[in-house]
Coordinates of C-alpha atoms and ligand atoms in Angstrom, one line a residue:
M1 CA 1.5 1.5 24.0
T2 CA 0.1 -0.4 21.2
E3 CA -2.2 -3.3 22.0
T4 CA -1.6 -6.7 20.4
A5 CA -4.5 -8.0 18.4
I6 CA -2.9 -11.2 17.1
R7 CA 0.0 -13.1 18.5
F8 CA 1.8 -16.1 17.0
E9 CA 3.5 -18.0 19.8
G10 CA 5.9 -20.5 18.4
A11 CA 3.3 -21.3 15.8
G12 CA 4.6 -23.9 13.3
K13 CA 3.0 -26.0 10.6
T14 CA 4.3 -29.2 9.1
Y15 CA 1.9 -30.6 6.5
P16 CA 1.1 -34.3 6.4
G17 CA 3.8 -35.7 4.2
G18 CA 6.4 -33.7 6.0
T19 CA 6.6 -30.3 4.3
A20 CA 7.7 -27.8 7.0
A21 CA 5.7 -24.8 5.8
V22 CA 6.2 -22.5 8.8
E23 CA 9.0 -22.7 11.4
A24 CA 8.0 -21.9 15.0
L25 CA 6.7 -18.3 14.4
D26 CA 6.7 -15.6 17.0
L27 CA 5.0 -12.5 15.9
E28 CA 2.8 -9.7 17.5
I29 CA 0.4 -7.8 15.3
P30 CA -0.8 -4.5 16.8
R31 CA -4.5 -3.7 16.8
G32 CA -5.5 -1.3 14.0
S33 CA -2.3 -1.8 12.0
L34 CA -1.7 -3.0 8.5
T35 CA 0.8 -5.8 8.7
V36 CA 2.3 -7.3 5.6
F37 CA 3.6 -10.8 5.2
V38 CA 6.0 -10.8 2.3
G39 CA 8.4 -13.3 0.8
P40 CA 9.0 -15.5 -2.3
S41 CA 6.5 -18.2 -3.2
G42 CA 6.3 -21.2 -1.0
C43 CA 7.8 -19.6 2.1
G44 CA 4.7 -20.1 4.3
K45 CA 2.8 -16.8 4.0
T46 CA -0.6 -18.2 3.2
T47 CA -0.1 -21.0 5.8
S48 CA 0.7 -18.4 8.5
L49 CA -2.3 -16.2 7.5
R50 CA -4.7 -19.2 7.6
M51 CA -3.5 -20.1 11.1
I52 CA -5.2 -16.9 12.2
N53 CA -8.7 -18.0 11.2
R54 CA -8.2 -21.7 11.7
M55 CA -8.3 -22.6 8.0
V56 CA -5.0 -24.2 9.0
E57 CA -4.3 -25.6 12.4
P58 CA -0.7 -25.2 13.7
T59 CA 1.2 -28.5 14.4
S60 CA 3.2 -26.7 17.2
G61 CA 2.7 -23.6 19.3
R62 CA -0.5 -21.5 19.0
V63 CA -2.1 -18.3 17.7
V64 CA -3.8 -16.0 20.1
V65 CA -6.4 -13.4 19.0
D66 CA -7.7 -10.9 21.5
G67 CA -6.1 -12.9 24.3
R68 CA -7.8 -16.2 23.3
D69 CA -6.1 -19.2 21.8
V70 CA -7.9 -19.6 18.5
S71 CA -8.1 -23.3 18.9
S72 CA -10.6 -22.7 21.7
V73 CA -12.8 -20.5 19.5
P74 CA -15.3 -22.3 17.2
A75 CA -14.1 -21.8 13.6
H76 CA -17.4 -20.3 12.4
E77 CA -17.4 -17.7 15.2
L78 CA -13.7 -16.9 14.4
R79 CA -14.3 -16.5 10.7
R80 CA -17.3 -14.3 11.3
S81 CA -15.0 -11.8 13.1
M82 CA -12.5 -11.9 10.2
G83 CA -13.0 -10.8 6.6
Y84 CA -11.0 -12.8 4.1
V85 CA -10.0 -11.7 0.6
M86 CA -8.2 -13.9 -1.8
Q87 CA -6.4 -13.5 -5.1
Q88 CA -9.5 -14.7 -7.0
S89 CA -12.4 -12.8 -5.6
G90 CA -14.3 -16.1 -5.0
L91 CA -17.7 -14.5 -5.8
M92 CA -20.8 -16.5 -6.4
P93 CA -21.2 -16.5 -10.2
H94 CA -25.0 -16.8 -10.2
R95 CA -25.7 -13.9 -7.8
T96 CA -25.5 -10.2 -8.6
V97 CA -22.7 -8.1 -7.2
V98 CA -25.0 -6.5 -4.6
D99 CA -26.4 -9.9 -3.5
N100 CA -22.9 -11.3 -3.3
V101 CA -22.1 -8.7 -0.7
A102 CA -25.5 -8.8 1.0
T103 CA -25.2 -12.5 1.6
V104 CA -22.9 -11.9 4.6
P105 CA -25.2 -9.6 6.6
R106 CA -28.1 -11.9 5.6
L107 CA -26.3 -14.8 7.3
T108 CA -26.3 -12.8 10.6
G109 CA -30.0 -12.2 10.3
V110 CA -30.1 -8.7 8.8
P111 CA -33.4 -8.3 6.8
K112 CA -33.0 -8.5 3.0
R113 CA -33.7 -4.9 2.2
R114 CA -31.4 -3.6 4.9
A115 CA -28.7 -6.0 3.8
R116 CA -28.9 -4.8 0.2
E117 CA -28.7 -1.2 1.4
R118 CA -25.7 -1.9 3.4
A119 CA -24.1 -3.8 0.4
R120 CA -24.6 -0.7 -1.8
E121 CA -22.9 1.5 0.9
L122 CA -20.0 -0.9 1.0
L123 CA -19.7 -1.0 -2.8
A124 CA -19.4 2.8 -2.7
T125 CA -16.9 2.6 0.1
V126 CA -14.5 0.4 -2.0
G127 CA -14.9 2.7 -5.0
L128 CA -17.2 0.7 -7.1
D129 CA -19.6 2.4 -9.4
V130 CA -23.1 1.7 -8.0
Q131 CA -24.3 1.1 -11.6
L132 CA -22.4 -2.2 -11.5
A133 CA -24.3 -3.5 -8.4
E134 CA -26.9 -5.4 -10.5
R135 CA -24.4 -7.1 -12.7
Y136 CA -23.0 -10.6 -12.4
P137 CA -19.4 -11.1 -11.4
A138 CA -18.4 -12.3 -14.8
Q139 CA -19.5 -9.0 -16.2
L140 CA -16.9 -7.1 -14.2
S141 CA -13.2 -6.6 -14.8
G142 CA -10.6 -8.3 -12.5
G143 CA -10.0 -5.1 -10.6
Q144 CA -13.7 -4.5 -10.1
Q145 CA -14.2 -8.1 -8.9
Q146 CA -11.4 -7.6 -6.3
R147 CA -13.2 -4.4 -5.1
V148 CA -16.4 -6.5 -4.6
G149 CA -14.3 -9.1 -2.7
V150 CA -13.1 -6.4 -0.4
A151 CA -16.6 -5.0 0.1
R152 CA -17.8 -8.5 0.9
A153 CA -15.0 -9.0 3.4
L154 CA -16.1 -5.8 5.1
A155 CA -19.8 -6.7 5.1
A156 CA -19.8 -8.3 8.6
D157 CA -17.9 -5.3 9.9
P158 CA -15.1 -7.5 11.1
P159 CA -12.3 -6.0 13.3
V160 CA -9.8 -8.2 11.5
L161 CA -9.2 -8.4 7.7
L162 CA -7.1 -11.1 6.2
M163 CA -6.0 -10.5 2.6
D164 CA -4.0 -13.1 0.6
E165 CA -2.4 -11.5 -2.5
P166 CA -5.7 -9.7 -3.2
F167 CA -4.2 -7.5 -5.9
S168 CA -1.7 -9.9 -7.5
A169 CA -3.8 -10.9 -10.5
V170 CA -4.8 -7.4 -11.7
D171 CA -2.7 -5.2 -14.0
P172 CA -0.2 -2.7 -12.6
V173 CA -2.3 0.4 -13.1
V174 CA -5.4 -1.0 -11.5
R175 CA -3.3 -2.5 -8.7
Q176 CA -2.0 1.0 -7.9
D177 CA -5.6 2.3 -7.6
L178 CA -6.5 -0.6 -5.4
Q179 CA -3.5 0.0 -3.2
R180 CA -4.3 3.7 -2.8
E181 CA -7.9 2.9 -2.0
L182 CA -6.9 0.3 0.6
L183 CA -4.7 2.9 2.3
D184 CA -7.6 5.4 2.2
L185 CA -10.0 2.9 3.6
Q186 CA -7.6 1.9 6.4
Q187 CA -7.2 5.6 7.4
R188 CA -11.0 5.7 7.9
L189 CA -11.6 2.3 9.3
H190 CA -8.5 1.4 11.3
R191 CA -9.0 -2.4 11.1
T192 CA -6.4 -4.9 12.0
I193 CA -5.3 -6.0 8.5
V194 CA -2.9 -8.8 7.7
F195 CA -2.0 -8.6 4.0
V196 CA 0.0 -11.2 2.1
T197 CA 2.1 -10.4 -1.0
H198 CA 5.2 -11.5 -2.8
D199 CA 5.9 -8.0 -4.0
I200 CA 8.3 -6.1 -1.8
D201 CA 7.3 -2.7 -3.3
E202 CA 3.6 -3.4 -2.4
A203 CA 4.7 -4.5 1.1
V204 CA 6.8 -1.3 1.7
L205 CA 4.0 0.9 0.3
L206 CA 1.1 -0.6 2.4
G207 CA 2.6 -1.9 5.6
N208 CA 2.9 -0.2 8.9
R209 CA 5.1 -3.3 9.7
V210 CA 6.4 -5.9 7.3
A211 CA 7.3 -9.5 8.1
V212 CA 9.7 -10.9 5.6
F213 CA 9.5 -14.7 5.3
A214 CA 12.4 -16.7 3.9
T215 CA 12.5 -20.1 2.3
G216 CA 11.5 -22.9 4.7
G217 CA 9.0 -20.7 6.5
R218 CA 11.5 -18.8 8.6
L219 CA 10.7 -15.3 9.7
A220 CA 13.8 -13.3 8.5
Q221 CA 12.8 -9.9 9.7
Y222 CA 9.9 -8.0 11.2
A223 CA 10.2 -4.3 11.0
S224 CA 8.9 -1.0 9.7
P225 CA 9.3 -0.6 5.9
E226 CA 11.9 2.1 6.6
E227 CA 14.0 -0.1 8.8
L228 CA 13.8 -2.9 6.3
L229 CA 15.2 -0.7 3.5
R230 CA 17.9 0.8 5.7
A231 CA 19.0 -2.1 7.8
P232 CA 18.1 -5.5 6.3
A233 CA 18.7 -8.1 9.0
D234 CA 20.6 -10.5 6.8
D235 CA 21.7 -11.3 3.2
F236 CA 18.4 -12.9 2.4
V237 CA 16.4 -9.8 3.3
A238 CA 19.0 -7.5 1.6
D239 CA 18.7 -9.5 -1.5
F240 CA 14.9 -9.7 -1.4
V241 CA 14.5 -6.0 -0.7
G242 CA 16.6 -5.6 -3.8
R243 CA 18.5 -3.0 -5.7
D244 CA 18.2 0.7 -5.2
R245 CA 17.2 0.2 -1.6
G246 CA 19.4 3.1 -0.5
F247 CA 17.7 5.3 -3.0
R248 CA 14.3 4.0 -2.2
S249 CA 14.8 4.6 1.5
L250 CA 14.8 8.3 0.8
T251 CA 11.1 7.9 0.4
F252 CA 11.0 8.1 4.2
D253 CA 12.9 11.4 4.5
S254 CA 11.2 14.7 4.2
A255 CA 12.5 17.4 1.8
R256 CA 10.8 20.1 3.8
D257 CA 14.1 21.8 5.0
I258 CA 15.5 22.2 1.5
P259 CA 15.3 25.9 0.4
V260 CA 13.1 26.9 -2.5
H261 CA 14.7 29.4 -4.9
P262 CA 13.1 31.6 -7.6
V263 CA 13.2 30.5 -11.2
A264 CA 13.1 32.4 -14.5
V265 CA 9.9 31.5 -16.5
V266 CA 8.6 32.0 -20.0
R267 CA 4.9 32.4 -20.4
P268 CA 2.8 31.1 -23.3
D269 CA 2.9 34.5 -25.1
G270 CA 6.8 34.4 -24.9
S271 CA 7.1 37.0 -22.2
P272 CA 9.7 36.4 -19.5
G273 CA 9.2 36.6 -15.8
V274 CA 10.3 35.2 -12.4
I275 CA 8.3 32.8 -10.1
G276 CA 9.2 32.1 -6.5
P277 CA 10.6 33.7 -3.4
G278 CA 13.1 36.6 -3.4
G279 CA 16.8 35.9 -4.0
D280 CA 19.2 35.1 -6.9
V281 CA 17.6 33.6 -10.0
P282 CA 19.7 30.7 -11.4
G283 CA 20.8 31.6 -14.9
G284 CA 21.1 29.5 -18.1
W285 CA 17.6 28.1 -18.2
S286 CA 13.9 29.3 -18.0
L287 CA 11.0 27.2 -17.1
R288 CA 8.1 27.2 -19.6
V289 CA 4.7 27.6 -17.8
D290 CA 1.2 27.6 -19.1
D291 CA -1.5 30.2 -18.4
D292 CA -2.1 28.7 -14.9
G293 CA 1.6 28.7 -14.0
A294 CA 1.9 24.9 -14.4
P295 CA 5.4 23.8 -15.7
R296 CA 5.6 22.7 -19.3
G297 CA 9.3 22.0 -19.8
W298 CA 12.4 24.1 -20.1
V299 CA 14.1 26.4 -22.6
R300 CA 17.8 27.3 -22.6
T301 CA 18.6 31.0 -22.4
G302 CA 19.2 32.1 -26.0
A303 CA 17.5 29.1 -27.5
E304 CA 13.9 29.9 -26.6
D305 CA 12.5 28.4 -29.8
D306 CA 13.9 25.0 -28.9
P307 CA 11.9 23.8 -25.8
V308 CA 13.1 20.8 -23.8
V309 CA 10.7 18.4 -22.0
G310 CA 10.7 18.8 -18.3
G311 CA 11.4 16.3 -15.5
T312 CA 9.4 15.0 -12.6
L313 CA 7.8 17.5 -10.2
H314 CA 8.3 17.9 -6.5
R315 CA 5.0 18.3 -4.7
P316 CA 4.2 19.7 -1.3
G317 CA 5.1 17.3 1.5
G318 CA 7.2 15.3 -1.0
S319 CA 10.1 13.1 0.1
L320 CA 13.8 13.5 -0.4
R321 CA 13.5 10.8 -3.0
S322 CA 11.0 12.9 -4.9
A323 CA 13.2 16.0 -4.7
L324 CA 16.3 14.1 -5.8
D325 CA 14.4 12.5 -8.7
A326 CA 13.0 15.9 -9.7
A327 CA 16.6 17.3 -9.9
L328 CA 18.1 14.2 -11.7
S329 CA 15.3 14.2 -14.3
S330 CA 15.4 17.9 -14.9
P331 CA 17.2 19.1 -18.0
S332 CA 18.4 22.2 -16.1
G333 CA 19.4 20.1 -13.0
L334 CA 17.0 22.2 -10.9
A335 CA 14.2 20.4 -9.2
V336 CA 10.9 22.1 -10.0
V337 CA 8.6 22.5 -7.0
V338 CA 4.9 22.9 -7.5
D339 CA 2.0 23.6 -5.2
E340 CA -1.2 21.5 -4.5
A341 CA -2.7 22.9 -7.7
G342 CA 0.3 22.0 -9.8
R343 CA 1.5 25.6 -10.3
A344 CA 5.3 26.1 -10.2
V345 CA 6.4 27.8 -7.0
G346 CA 10.2 27.7 -7.5
V347 CA 13.2 25.3 -7.8
M348 CA 15.5 23.4 -5.5
D349 CA 19.3 23.5 -6.1
P350 CA 20.7 20.0 -6.7
A351 CA 23.7 20.7 -4.4
E352 CA 21.3 21.5 -1.6
I353 CA 19.3 18.3 -2.2
V354 CA 22.5 16.2 -2.2
A355 CA 23.5 17.9 1.1
A356 CA 20.2 16.9 2.6
V357 CA 20.6 13.4 1.3
E358 CA 24.0 13.2 3.0
D359 CA 22.5 14.7 6.2
A360 CA 19.9 12.0 6.2
R361 CA 22.4 9.3 5.6
L362 CA 24.4 10.5 8.6
G363 CA 21.4 10.2 10.8
G364 CA 20.0 13.7 11.0
R365 CA 16.9 12.3 9.4
A366 CA 13.9 14.6 9.0
H367 CA 11.0 12.3 9.2
R368 CA 7.7 12.8 7.4
Ligands
ADP401 N1 -2.4 -28.2 2.0 C1 -1.0 -28.5 1.8 N2 -0.5 -29.7 1.9 C2 0.8 -29.9 1.8 N3 1.7 -28.9 1.6 C3 1.3 -27.7 1.5 C4 -0.1 -27.4 1.6 N4 -0.3 -26.0 1.5 C5 0.9 -25.5 1.3 N5 1.9 -26.5 1.3 C6 3.3 -26.3 1.2 O1 3.8 -25.5 2.3 C7 4.7 -24.6 1.8 C8 4.3 -23.2 2.1 O2 3.1 -22.9 1.3 P1 2.3 -21.5 1.4 O3 2.0 -21.2 2.8 O4 1.2 -21.6 0.5 O5 3.4 -20.5 0.9 P2 3.2 -19.0 0.2 O6 1.9 -18.5 0.5 O7 4.3 -18.2 0.9 O8 3.5 -19.2 -1.2 C9 5.0 -24.9 0.4 O9 6.1 -25.7 0.2 C10 3.7 -25.6 -0.1 O10 3.9 -26.4 -1.1
MG402 MG1 0.4 -17.9 -0.8

């Protein structure tokens, strides 16, 4: 049984002036989970998030954290137990990076030296080069500043982390790094994280559970990412989840039961060979490999001087989506399978991949 850390009980917010930002919201957030609030702009995500730490007071219903109605907990005490990260890192410009982070433990009475030590540990934890610790915020890139923001939010060692579009302002490549690191961090720290985004892909990637907010502050669906893609609750969610959701849902199916077949290869010196398990070797194409056995594209039998660029590679533990993509992007139609070290270990037959896709669709889903 999962324990509830945060519970919205008919919590609604109408701002002075009459904007109904959040309709009576009922939602349970399990302890140690990463829960995402997603939806288009203006649908009440930030308002809902801020009801958790009393930056916004609900006008109806209540929010309960660890069994206590938050309105009965002094705001400063509540906020000390919750890290908060925003889109703009909100760092103090006249303090160095390390002092920005050390400020938080200093507030709770940790001696300066110890606080700075702790700050350095945290900067390392969020993947920031320690060399940057003595710089000022303006001397860092946007992505680096967001890392500092996360380190600072973790500085009080809070059980709850509230994150409001923390990665929305950084470029896509850096955003991917930050997302991966947040997942790593969460695997180690198991905090209760509530993460707001307007990006459905980010929501599906990060969330254990995803709450989809619709216009007018209505909760349209609260489900696992997998359920969201497979069974959107209504037209709004289906539309918001977007195109290719059938294909994208294959991310949640394993390809582990699809057989791997041998493949003809050509080595850098031009010598032919075979890689993979025993069995028939599909004809017509050979996989070019380098000296380490890593794939370098394809050649057609009889046209060895005319190499063709390869497709995506299917890695160990990869999903059905990855296997299907490897086949569809492969000039030979065969999905190239590689090991952890990136060496080719064989190929998958597109017909067998499609059969597995059909199996998954019919409900015989092989979960990760
Ligand atoms: N302080 C405020 N005063 C009045 N209206 C607000 C205030 N903050 C937000 N709103 C309104 O409430 C609605 C929800 O806003 P918000 O929670 O910020 O949405 P989101 O984070 O999903 O973009 C919007 O219509 C917004 O204009
Ligand atoms: Mg917002």
